[in-house]
mmCIF file of C-alpha atoms in Angstrom:
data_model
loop_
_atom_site.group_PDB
_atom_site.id
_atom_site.type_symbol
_atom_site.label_atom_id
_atom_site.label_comp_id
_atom_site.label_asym_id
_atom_site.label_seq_id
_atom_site.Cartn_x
_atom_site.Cartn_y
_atom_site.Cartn_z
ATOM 1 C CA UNK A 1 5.721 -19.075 1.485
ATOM 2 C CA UNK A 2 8.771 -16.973 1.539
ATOM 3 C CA UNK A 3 9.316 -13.264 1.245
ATOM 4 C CA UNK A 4 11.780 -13.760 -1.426
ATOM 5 C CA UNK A 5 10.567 -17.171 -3.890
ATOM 6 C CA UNK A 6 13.032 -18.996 -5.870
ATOM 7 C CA UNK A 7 11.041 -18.113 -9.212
ATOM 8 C CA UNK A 8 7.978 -15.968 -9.882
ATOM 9 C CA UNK A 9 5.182 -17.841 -10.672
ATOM 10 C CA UNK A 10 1.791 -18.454 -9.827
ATOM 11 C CA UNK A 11 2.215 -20.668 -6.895
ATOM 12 C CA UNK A 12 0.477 -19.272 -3.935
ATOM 13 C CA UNK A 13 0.442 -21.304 -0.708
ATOM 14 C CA UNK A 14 -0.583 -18.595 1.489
ATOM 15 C CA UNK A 15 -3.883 -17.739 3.252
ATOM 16 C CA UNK A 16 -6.439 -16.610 0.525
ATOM 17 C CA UNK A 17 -7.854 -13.552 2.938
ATOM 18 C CA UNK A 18 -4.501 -12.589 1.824
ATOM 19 C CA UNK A 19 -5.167 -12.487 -2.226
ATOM 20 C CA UNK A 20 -8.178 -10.440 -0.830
ATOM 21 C CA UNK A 21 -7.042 -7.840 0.954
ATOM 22 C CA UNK A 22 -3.945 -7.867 -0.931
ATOM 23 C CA UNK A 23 -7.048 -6.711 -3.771
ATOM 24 C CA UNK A 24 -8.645 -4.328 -1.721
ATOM 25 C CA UNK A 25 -5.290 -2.463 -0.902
ATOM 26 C CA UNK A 26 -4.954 -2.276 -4.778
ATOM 27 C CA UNK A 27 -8.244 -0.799 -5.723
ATOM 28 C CA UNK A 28 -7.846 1.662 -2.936
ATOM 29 C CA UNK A 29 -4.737 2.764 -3.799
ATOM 30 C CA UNK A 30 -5.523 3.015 -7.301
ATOM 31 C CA UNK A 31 -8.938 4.989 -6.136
ATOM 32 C CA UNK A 32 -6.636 7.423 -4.423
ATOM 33 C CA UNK A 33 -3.732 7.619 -6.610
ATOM 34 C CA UNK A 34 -6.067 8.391 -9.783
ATOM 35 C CA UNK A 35 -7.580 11.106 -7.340
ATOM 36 C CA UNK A 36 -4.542 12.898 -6.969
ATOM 37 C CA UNK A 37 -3.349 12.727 -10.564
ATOM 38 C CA UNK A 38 -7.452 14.810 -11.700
ATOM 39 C CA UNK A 39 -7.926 16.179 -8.126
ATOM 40 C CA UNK A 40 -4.530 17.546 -6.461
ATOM 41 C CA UNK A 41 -6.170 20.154 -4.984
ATOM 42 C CA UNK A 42 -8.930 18.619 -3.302
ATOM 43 C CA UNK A 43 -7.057 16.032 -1.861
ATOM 44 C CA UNK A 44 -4.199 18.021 -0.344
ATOM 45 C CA UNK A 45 -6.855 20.910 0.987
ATOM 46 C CA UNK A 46 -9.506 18.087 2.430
ATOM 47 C CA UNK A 47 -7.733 14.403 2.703
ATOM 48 C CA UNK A 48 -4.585 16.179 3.706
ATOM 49 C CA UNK A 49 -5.382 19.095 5.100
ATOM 50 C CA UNK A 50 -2.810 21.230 3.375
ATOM 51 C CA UNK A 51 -3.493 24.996 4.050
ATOM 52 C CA UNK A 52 -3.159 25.233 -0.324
ATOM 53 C CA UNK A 53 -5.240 27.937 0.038
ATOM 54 C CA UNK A 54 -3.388 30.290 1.781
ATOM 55 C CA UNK A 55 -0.601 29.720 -0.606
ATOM 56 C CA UNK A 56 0.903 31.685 -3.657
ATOM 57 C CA UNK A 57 -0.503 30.766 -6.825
ATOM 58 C CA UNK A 58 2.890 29.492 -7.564
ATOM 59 C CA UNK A 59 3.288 27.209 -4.501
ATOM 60 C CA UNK A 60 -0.673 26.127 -5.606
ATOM 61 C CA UNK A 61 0.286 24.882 -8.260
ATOM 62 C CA UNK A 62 3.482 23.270 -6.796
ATOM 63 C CA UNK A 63 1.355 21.068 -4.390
ATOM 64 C CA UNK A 64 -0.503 20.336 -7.195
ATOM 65 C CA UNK A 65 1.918 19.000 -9.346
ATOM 66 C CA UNK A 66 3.721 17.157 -6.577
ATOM 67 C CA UNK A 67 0.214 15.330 -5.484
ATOM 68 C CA UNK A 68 -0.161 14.708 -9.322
ATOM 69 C CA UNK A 69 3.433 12.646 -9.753
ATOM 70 C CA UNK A 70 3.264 11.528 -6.210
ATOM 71 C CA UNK A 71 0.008 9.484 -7.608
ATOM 72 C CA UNK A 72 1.528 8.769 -10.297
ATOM 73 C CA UNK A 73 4.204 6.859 -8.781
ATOM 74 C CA UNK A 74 1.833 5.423 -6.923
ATOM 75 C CA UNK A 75 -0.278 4.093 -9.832
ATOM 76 C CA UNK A 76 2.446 2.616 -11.360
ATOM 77 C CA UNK A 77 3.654 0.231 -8.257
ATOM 78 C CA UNK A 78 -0.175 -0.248 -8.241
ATOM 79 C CA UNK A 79 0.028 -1.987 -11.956
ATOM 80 C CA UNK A 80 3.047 -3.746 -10.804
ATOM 81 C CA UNK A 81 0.789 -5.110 -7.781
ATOM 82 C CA UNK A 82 -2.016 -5.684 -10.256
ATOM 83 C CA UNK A 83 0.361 -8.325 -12.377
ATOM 84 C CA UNK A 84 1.740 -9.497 -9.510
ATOM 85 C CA UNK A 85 -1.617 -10.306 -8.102
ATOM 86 C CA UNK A 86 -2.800 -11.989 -11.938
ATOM 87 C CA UNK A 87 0.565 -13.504 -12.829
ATOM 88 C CA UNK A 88 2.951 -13.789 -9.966
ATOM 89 C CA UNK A 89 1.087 -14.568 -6.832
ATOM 90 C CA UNK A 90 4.230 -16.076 -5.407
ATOM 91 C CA UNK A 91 5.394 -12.542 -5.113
ATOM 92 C CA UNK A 92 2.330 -11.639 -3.304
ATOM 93 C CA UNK A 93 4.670 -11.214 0.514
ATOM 94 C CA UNK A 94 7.095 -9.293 -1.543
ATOM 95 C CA UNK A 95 5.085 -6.534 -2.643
ATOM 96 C CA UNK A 96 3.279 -6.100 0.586
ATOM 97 C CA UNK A 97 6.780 -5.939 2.040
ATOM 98 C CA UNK A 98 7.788 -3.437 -0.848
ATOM 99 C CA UNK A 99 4.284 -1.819 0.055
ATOM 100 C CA UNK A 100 4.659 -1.363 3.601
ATOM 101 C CA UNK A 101 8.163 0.002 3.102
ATOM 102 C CA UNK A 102 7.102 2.283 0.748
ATOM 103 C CA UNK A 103 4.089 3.736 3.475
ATOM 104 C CA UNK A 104 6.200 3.751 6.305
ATOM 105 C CA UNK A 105 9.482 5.644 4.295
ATOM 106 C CA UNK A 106 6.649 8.253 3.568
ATOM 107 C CA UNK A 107 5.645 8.861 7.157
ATOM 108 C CA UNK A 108 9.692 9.065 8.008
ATOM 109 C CA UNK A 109 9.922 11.654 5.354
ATOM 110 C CA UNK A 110 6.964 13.631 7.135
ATOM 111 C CA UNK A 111 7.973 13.253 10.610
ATOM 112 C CA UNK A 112 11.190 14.666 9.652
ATOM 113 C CA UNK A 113 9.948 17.175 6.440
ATOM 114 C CA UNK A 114 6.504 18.294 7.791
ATOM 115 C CA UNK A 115 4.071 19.725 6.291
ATOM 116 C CA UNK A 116 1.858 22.211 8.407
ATOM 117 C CA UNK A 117 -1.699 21.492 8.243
ATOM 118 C CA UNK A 118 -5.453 22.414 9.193
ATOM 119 C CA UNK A 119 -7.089 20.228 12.004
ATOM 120 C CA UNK A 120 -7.267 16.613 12.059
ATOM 121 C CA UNK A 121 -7.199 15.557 8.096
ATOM 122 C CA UNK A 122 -9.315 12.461 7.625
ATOM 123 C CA UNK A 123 -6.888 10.961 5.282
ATOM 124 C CA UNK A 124 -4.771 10.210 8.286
ATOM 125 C CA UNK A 125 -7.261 7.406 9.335
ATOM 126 C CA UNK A 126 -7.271 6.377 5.759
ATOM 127 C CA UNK A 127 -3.561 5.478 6.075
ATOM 128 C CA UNK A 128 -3.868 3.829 9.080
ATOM 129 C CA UNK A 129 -6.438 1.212 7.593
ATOM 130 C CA UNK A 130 -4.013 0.750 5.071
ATOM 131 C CA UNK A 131 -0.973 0.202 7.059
ATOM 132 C CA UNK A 132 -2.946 -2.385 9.277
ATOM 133 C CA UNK A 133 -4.386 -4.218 5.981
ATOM 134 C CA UNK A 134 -0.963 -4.319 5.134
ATOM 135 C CA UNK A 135 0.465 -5.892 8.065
ATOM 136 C CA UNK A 136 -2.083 -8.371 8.525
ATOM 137 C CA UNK A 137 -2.211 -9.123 4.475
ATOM 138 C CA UNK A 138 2.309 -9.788 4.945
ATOM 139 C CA UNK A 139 1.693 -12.160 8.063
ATOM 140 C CA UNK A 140 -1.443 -13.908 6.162
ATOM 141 C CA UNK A 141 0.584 -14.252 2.982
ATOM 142 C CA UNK A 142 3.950 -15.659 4.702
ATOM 143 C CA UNK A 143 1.872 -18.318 6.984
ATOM 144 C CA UNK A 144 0.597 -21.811 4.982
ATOM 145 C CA UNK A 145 -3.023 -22.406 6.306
ATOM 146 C CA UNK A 146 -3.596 -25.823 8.122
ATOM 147 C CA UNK A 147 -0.263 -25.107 10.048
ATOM 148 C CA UNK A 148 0.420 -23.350 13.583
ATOM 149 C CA UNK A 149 2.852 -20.203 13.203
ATOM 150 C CA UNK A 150 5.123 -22.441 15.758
ATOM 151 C CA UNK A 151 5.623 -24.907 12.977
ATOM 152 C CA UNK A 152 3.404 -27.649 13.937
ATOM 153 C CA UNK A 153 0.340 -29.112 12.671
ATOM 154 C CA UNK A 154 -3.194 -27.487 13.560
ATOM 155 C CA UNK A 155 -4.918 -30.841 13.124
ATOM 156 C CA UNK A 156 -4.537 -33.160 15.408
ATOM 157 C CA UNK A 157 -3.484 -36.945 14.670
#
């Protein structure tokens, strides 16, 4: 399996736990990017831990509306990921790869924009599950099973 296939198909030859958690990531990110689109405000003030309340009405509704088209964004790449995963599983290493570049340009863009908040925000630990399932879900999807990651056999002759 390669990060970047010849064609987009449906041929897979990666591990399967990789078609799962590749699944899992989805529905999780589509559970929290449909929660920020109906529930901005609970999200940033809880998940986040966004002071929102100590805000202007104005800059309210500004987190708001940026947590709103933040998910989005987020819901679209998650329909891409959901035809990838039905469709074009040979794409399967890109879009973790596109995934995990995505997540990690994110926490750049906070380490150097931050944004002050309350205490220890549980949604931190949320991302960190992800990240991990991501990493694991790449190397899972890029290795063929029955074959060492040194290139030889795991059966022996």
């Amino acid at each position: 399996m390669t990060l970047f296939p010849r064609r987009a198909d449906n041929d897979y030859s990666g591990y399967k736990a990789a078609l799962w958690i590749f699944g899992l990531i989805l529905l999780l990110r589509v559970m929290m990017s449909v929660n920020s689109i109906f529930n901005g405000l609970l999200v940033a003030s809880s998940a986040d831990g966004i002071p929102v309340d100590s805000y202007t009405p104005a800059g309210s509704r500004a987190v708001v509306s940026l947590f709103a088209t933040l998910g989005l964004s987020q819901l679209a790449l998650c329909v891409v990921g959901i035809l990838v995963l039905i469709r074009y599983r040979s794409l399967i290493p890109f879009l973790f790869t596109l995934f995990l570049l995505e997540h990690l340009g994110r926490r750049l863009i906070s380490h150097f924009l931050p944004v002050a908040r309350i205490g220890q925000p549980p949604g931190i630990v949320v991302n960190f599950i992800l990240l991990s399932l991501m990493v694991v879900g790449l190397a899972l999807s890029l290795l063929k099973p029955g074959r060492s990651p040194l290139g030889g056999s795991d059966v022996e002759d």
